[in-house]
Amino acid sequence: MAKINVTIWNEFRHEKEHEGIRKIYPEGIHGAIAKGIAADDLNIRLASLDEPEHGLTDEVINSTDVMIWWGHCAHSEVRDDIVAKVHKRVLEGMGLIVLHSGHFSKIFRAVTGTSCSLKWREAGEKERLWNIAPFHPITQGIGEYFELEHEEMYGERFDIPQDGQLIFVSWFEGGNVFRSGVTFERGYGKVFYFQPGHESYPNFYNENVLKVIGNAVRWARPVFFREMSAPCYPALEEIRSVDPNAIKAGVMQNADGSNK
Amino acid sequence: MAKINVTIWNEFRHEKEHEGIRKIYPEGIHGAIAKGIAADDLNIRLASLDEPEHGLTDEVINSTDVMIWWGHCAHSEVRDDIVAKVHKRVLEGMGLIVLHSGHFSKIFRAVTGTSCSLKWREAGEKERLWNIAPFHPITQGIGEYFELEHEEMYGERFDIPQDGQLIFVSWFEGGNVFRSGVTFERGYGKVFYFQPGHESYPNFYNENVLKVIGNAVRWARPVFFREMSAPCYPALEEIRSVDPNAIKAGVMQNADGSNK
Amino acid sequence: MAKINVTIWNEFRHEKEHEGIRKIYPEGIHGAIAKGIAADDLNIRLASLDEPEHGLTDEVINSTDVMIWWGHCAHSEVRDDIVAKVHKRVLEGMGLIVLHSGHFSKIFRAVTGTSCSLKWREAGEKERLWNIAPFHPITQGIGEYFELEHEEMYGERFDIPQDGQLIFVSWFEGGNVFRSGVTFERGYGKVFYFQPGHESYPNFYNENVLKVIGNAVRWARPVFFREMSAPCYPALEEIRSVDPNAIKAGVMQNADGSNK
Amino acid sequence: MAKINVTIWNEFRHEKEHEGIRKIYPEGIHGAIAKGIAADDLNIRLASLDEPEHGLTDEVINSTDVMIWWGHCAHSEVRDDIVAKVHKRVLEGMGLIVLHSGHFSKIFRAVTGTSCSLKWREAGEKERLWNIAPFHPITQGIGEYFELEHEEMYGERFDIPQDGQLIFVSWFEGGNVFRSGVTFERGYGKVFYFQPGHESYPNFYNENVLKVIGNAVRWARPVFFREMSAPCYPALEEIRSVDPNAIKAGVMQNADGSNK
C-alpha cells in the first residue's frame, strides 16, 4: 500500500515571537508533531502561514492525503481562496485533522457550518480525556482515559453540529467538560477535531496525544479522491408524465454553482 | 404570542426574464409563497437579489425570525458579506428554509459545510414525496406521501452531512430517489431543506407544498436569539495543578476568531 | 388543549425497606416527583412494582401520554410481558422519561438496544450538569449549568446508541464525565434519559431537576398514537417487470412478526 | 491476520417446504450465500432454525466474528434465550448482518429497539439500489447504483432509529422508496441491515448483492471482544463534598441488572 502523504500546517508565529514557547517547540509545533508521528507508512511535509501561499500551493494540496491544522492568533490572516481550496479537497476525499485552537480556524468553521465557539481558560489545569469510542480506530492503544498534567481549558457549550461522533469527552480540574475528540464526514472526506495542544504546554510530546494523532491520520486516509459534480442525469425509466406545455428555463449549472 | 417575522428571499430573475415563467409566477415565486402561507400568526416580507443589499439590510436580517430562500441561476451574484450576516444570524437563532435549487446557494453550502451536489434532470416527471417523519411538526396534515405531477428531478447522492434528519424521501418516475426534506441544527438555529419548487412548474400553488413550508416556518421559529461568544471562563473549582513555570501567550480571541 | 396524562412509575422498595431513605422520601420517590412537577396541565398518576401488574394495567398504559420510570434494585422483578406492553406503547407514541438507575431497567435497555452499562461510585460527590442544548425545550429555564451538592457518580463510557442527542454532560468531582441528559426517538415516541436521582440524596426536591423533568414531560407529549403496521401495499405505478414464472411463497406477516 | 469466523444463520424452512423455492436455493439461502462470498480470509459455518439450539450453541456464538441472519416466517419460533445470547455477543463486539425479512427478526428488533415495520408487496418488481455512501467500505466495487430485476418491495416508513447511517436507498418500480442499506453501532458491535433477498428470487446469486455482503463481513469484523461491565469505580480526584450524614443503600449491581 502506498504511503500516506501528510501535510502538517502550523501558523508558526508563537514559536517565533515568544521565547518561552520557542523553548518548548524549538522546531515549531509542526516539527514536534512530525517527529512524534514519524513512521514508515507516512510521507510528512510541513507548511506554515508565512510561506508563499501559506505553503499550500495547488501542488501541495493536491498531493496531500491527510492535512493536520494548528492555528491560533492569526486565523484571519489565512487567505480565503486557499481555505476554499483546502475545503474543496476535503469534500473530494482528503482527511483533515484540526488541533486545539484550530477550532476557530476558517477551515474548521467552513466544514462544520457553525461558529465553533466554546469557553476557555488558560490556567494550566489538569485535563482527563475519557475514551468514549474504545472500538474506534482513533482510540486503539488508548485506555479508558488519559491525562494531561497541564492544558488550556476548553469548555461546553461547543458549537458544533450534531453529527459530531464522540471519541473523547474531557474532564477539567476547574469544573468544565468538553467534547474533546469528535469526527465528522464531509463530502468524501473525514474530519477529526482533537482538543489538546496549547502552545504553552509540551503536550505534543505526550505519547497518548501523538498516538491519537497518528491513529487519526490512518483513519482519515482517503478511500479515493473524486470531484464533486452535479450532472444532468438521463432517465433510467420511461417518463410518461411529461407536460407537453412544459417550459425549460434552460439554465445549466456547474458543480460550483456557476452557470454553464 | 408574538407574530413570526418571515422574510421570503427570491432571486427573482427567471420571472422577469422568461415570459413562460412569468405566466406561472406573475408576482414572483416569493409572491406566490407569501400568498400561499399567509396566516394571522405570520408577518411576511419579501426581498430579492436586485434590491439594494439584496433586500437584506441589517435591519431586515435582525428583525427576521425565519428566512425562506429560493435561488438558482445567480447564486454567485449574492454578496459574500450578506451571506455571512445571514449565516451569523442563523447561528444566533434565526430559522432558515432553503427551497429547491437553493441547495447550491452560498448560504446552504455555508451551513452544511458540504458541496450540496446532486443529480438533476429537467424532464417534467412525476415526483412522490414519502413522509419519513409522521410525528414531526413539519409533516402535520400530510399523509403517508404526496405527489407532484411535474417536478425537476433531484437525485442521490446528495452531498449533505449525516446529521440531516429525514423528513421526506422522494421517488422520481425516471428512476431516481432523493432526500427531499431534511432538517439540521446549526448554532441556535434550525434549518430545513425542501426539494420542490422548480421555476417552470406551478408547485408553489400546491397545497401540500405550502402546508409543509408553513409548518416549517412554525417549527423553525427561534426559541431565542443569542450571540455566540467564546468567553474566558473563571474556574468553578480550585485548580491545584498549576505549573509555576507556566507561560501565558496572552492571546485573547473574539468569537469571530479575531484577536482582542 | 387536553391535559397530559403522566404516570410516574417507581420501584418503591428502598423507601419501604430502609429507614434513612424513607426519611428523605416519605411518600416515595414517585410521590416527591408528583408533588414537584404538579401543574394545571398535568394529570398525574402513580404506579409501583408491588401493585398488581406493577400498577401498569392495559387501562393505565393505554391512557398514559408520558411515563416516568425510576427503578434500581429490582429491575429483574419487572414482568417481561408488561415491559413489552410499555415498549409497544412507546413505539405507538407514548413519551418515556427514564431517571437515574433506570438506565439498567428492562424498558430502557429495550428501547436503546444496548447494555446501558456505565461506571458508578456512591461517594456523595458534587455533580455539575452542563447544558449542551440551550435551545431545546427540555432546558428552558436552566442556565449554562446547574449543580447537585451530592449525587451518585455515573461515568463514561455509557453504552447507548449514537443517536442519543446531548442535552446535558456532567462533571463529577471525583474525576469522571457522563452524558447525563440524552434524547432518543423510537417509533412515534420520544425518550429522555436523565441521570440525577439516587435514592439516598434529596435531589428530587431540587428545583432544576424538577424543572427539567417537567419540561421533558411537555416535550415528550405524543403528537398522536398510532399502531405500528406492516401493510401489504398496492403498487402506485404500473409494474412491467413481472416475471411470469415468479413464485409466491404466500407468507403474510403481521406487524408483530407472526404469520397471517 | 487471522481469518474471520462467519456464521450464516438461515431459517431454512421455505427451501424445505416449497418446491419452487428449493429449485432456486437447493442448498438453502445460507448455502448460496456461503458459496457466493467464499474467500481465503473467511471461515464460514452454517446454522439453521431446526438444528438443536438453532445451531447457535454457546461454542458457536462465542467463536463467531460476524453473524449473517436470514429469517421470515418463523421469527417467533426462535428461542428468546438464544436471541439474548446473540444480542449480548453483538454488544461485546460481534458483527451482525441482517438480510431482507430479517428486519422483523427478534434479534434485529432487539438491537434497534424499534418495531422495524415497513410496507411490502410481493409483485416481482424492479428495484434500483442507489449508493449513498460511495466512500464506505461496504460499497467498494459498487457503482452509483445497481439493479435487481425482481425483488419484493419494502417501502417507507421503515421504523428504525435515527442513527441508521444510510448506505443504500432504493427505488421500486411500483412507486415506493426504502432505506435498503443501513448501519448501526451497538455496544462494541457493528450491525448492517441490507434489504435484498426474498426467497422467491435468485438475488443471492447476484454479484452486487454478494459483493455488498462480503464487504459488510469485513467491515463488521470486531476490533475486539470485551464484556460489558458496570464497575464501581474509584475516585480519581479527592472528593471534598462528602456529606457526613450520607446514607448508603449498599445495593451493588451486575452488568446484567441483577444484584450482587
Short mmCIF file of C-alpha atoms in Angstrom, two decimals, chain A residues 83-202:
data_model
loop_
_atom_site.label_atom_id
_atom_site.label_comp_id
_atom_site.label_asym_id
_atom_site.label_seq_id
_atom_site.Cartn_x
_atom_site.Cartn_y
_atom_site.Cartn_z
CA VAL A 83 -9.17 27.89 2.62
CA ALA A 84 -11.65 27.32 -0.21
CA LYS A 85 -9.15 25.05 -1.98
CA VAL A 86 -8.48 23.04 1.18
CA HIS A 87 -12.22 22.76 1.83
CA LYS A 88 -12.84 21.59 -1.74
CA ARG A 89 -10.10 18.98 -1.34
CA VAL A 90 -11.68 17.70 1.88
CA LEU A 91 -15.00 17.25 0.06
CA GLU A 92 -13.12 15.35 -2.65
CA GLY A 93 -11.66 12.95 -0.11
CA MET A 94 -8.71 14.49 1.78
CA GLY A 95 -8.61 13.81 5.52
CA LEU A 96 -8.44 16.80 7.88
CA ILE A 97 -7.25 16.79 11.49
CA VAL A 98 -7.86 20.03 13.35
CA LEU A 99 -5.98 20.57 16.59
CA HIS A 100 -6.79 22.67 19.64
CA SER A 101 -7.24 26.38 18.82
CA GLY A 102 -7.81 25.34 15.22
CA HIS A 103 -11.45 25.10 16.33
CA PHE A 104 -11.71 28.76 15.30
CA SER A 105 -9.81 28.35 12.03
CA LYS A 106 -11.57 29.28 8.82
CA ILE A 107 -11.28 25.72 7.57
CA PHE A 108 -12.94 24.14 10.62
CA ARG A 109 -15.75 26.69 10.61
CA ALA A 110 -16.19 26.03 6.91
CA VAL A 111 -16.55 22.28 7.27
CA THR A 112 -18.82 22.43 10.31
CA GLY A 113 -21.00 25.37 9.25
CA THR A 114 -21.10 26.52 12.87
CA SER A 115 -19.36 29.15 14.98
CA CYS A 116 -17.27 26.55 16.87
CA SER A 117 -17.40 28.83 19.90
CA LEU A 118 -16.59 27.48 23.36
CA LYS A 119 -15.46 28.54 26.81
CA TRP A 120 -11.73 28.69 27.55
CA ARG A 121 -9.32 29.34 30.41
CA GLU A 122 -5.56 29.46 30.41
CA ALA A 123 -4.91 28.16 33.92
CA GLY A 124 -2.64 25.22 33.28
CA GLU A 125 -5.11 22.86 34.86
CA LYS A 126 -5.31 19.09 34.63
CA GLU A 127 -7.35 17.54 31.79
CA ARG A 128 -8.58 13.96 31.68
CA LEU A 129 -9.76 12.70 28.29
CA TRP A 130 -12.30 9.89 28.58
CA ASN A 131 -12.39 7.39 25.74
CA ILE A 132 -15.99 7.20 24.53
CA ALA A 133 -15.32 5.02 21.48
CA PRO A 134 -12.95 2.22 22.50
CA PHE A 135 -13.62 0.27 19.27
CA HIS A 136 -12.82 3.24 17.01
CA PRO A 137 -9.56 3.20 15.01
CA ILE A 138 -8.58 6.54 16.54
CA THR A 139 -8.53 5.18 20.12
CA GLN A 140 -6.59 1.95 19.56
CA GLY A 141 -3.81 1.72 22.12
CA ILE A 142 -5.51 4.26 24.38
CA GLY A 143 -7.02 3.05 27.64
CA GLU A 144 -10.22 4.15 29.35
CA TYR A 145 -8.78 7.63 29.70
CA PHE A 146 -5.54 9.54 29.65
CA GLU A 147 -4.45 12.65 31.45
CA LEU A 148 -2.58 15.82 30.60
CA GLU A 149 -0.98 17.48 33.58
CA HIS A 150 -1.47 20.99 32.23
CA GLU A 151 -3.69 22.07 29.37
CA GLU A 152 -5.79 25.04 28.41
CA MET A 153 -9.41 24.51 29.40
CA TYR A 154 -11.94 24.33 26.58
CA GLY A 155 -15.49 24.02 27.85
CA GLU A 156 -19.04 23.39 26.67
CA ARG A 157 -21.18 24.51 25.05
CA PHE A 158 -19.05 23.78 21.99
CA ASP A 159 -20.99 24.98 18.97
CA ILE A 160 -20.61 22.09 16.52
CA PRO A 161 -23.20 20.10 14.56
CA GLN A 162 -24.99 17.09 15.98
CA ASP A 163 -23.25 14.66 13.63
CA GLY A 164 -20.02 15.01 15.55
CA GLN A 165 -19.40 11.43 16.68
CA LEU A 166 -17.88 11.38 20.13
CA ILE A 167 -14.39 9.93 20.50
CA PHE A 168 -13.29 11.73 23.68
CA VAL A 169 -15.07 13.78 26.35
CA SER A 170 -12.83 15.71 28.75
CA TRP A 171 -12.95 16.48 32.44
CA PHE A 172 -11.16 19.66 33.53
CA GLU A 173 -9.93 20.29 37.04
CA GLY A 174 -11.57 23.71 37.15
CA GLY A 175 -15.04 22.22 36.71
CA ASN A 176 -15.76 22.10 32.97
CA VAL A 177 -16.39 19.35 30.42
CA PHE A 178 -15.70 19.29 26.68
CA ARG A 179 -16.25 17.11 23.63
CA SER A 180 -12.51 16.87 23.05
CA GLY A 181 -12.42 14.35 20.21
CA VAL A 182 -15.10 14.44 17.53
CA THR A 183 -15.34 13.09 13.99
CA PHE A 184 -17.31 14.34 11.00
CA GLU A 185 -17.78 13.27 7.41
CA ARG A 186 -17.92 16.00 4.79
CA GLY A 187 -18.26 15.11 1.14
CA TYR A 188 -15.93 12.13 0.64
CA GLY A 189 -13.54 13.32 3.35
CA LYS A 190 -13.14 12.55 7.03
CA VAL A 191 -12.56 15.23 9.65
CA PHE A 192 -11.29 14.83 13.22
CA TYR A 193 -11.18 17.58 15.80
CA PHE A 194 -8.88 16.97 18.78
CA GLN A 195 -8.71 19.41 21.68
CA PRO A 196 -5.19 19.15 23.19
CA GLY A 197 -2.25 21.24 22.15
CA HIS A 198 -1.97 24.70 23.62
CA GLU A 199 1.29 26.33 22.59
CA SER A 200 2.50 26.90 26.13
CA TYR A 201 2.43 23.26 27.27
CA PRO A 202 4.55 20.45 25.86
#
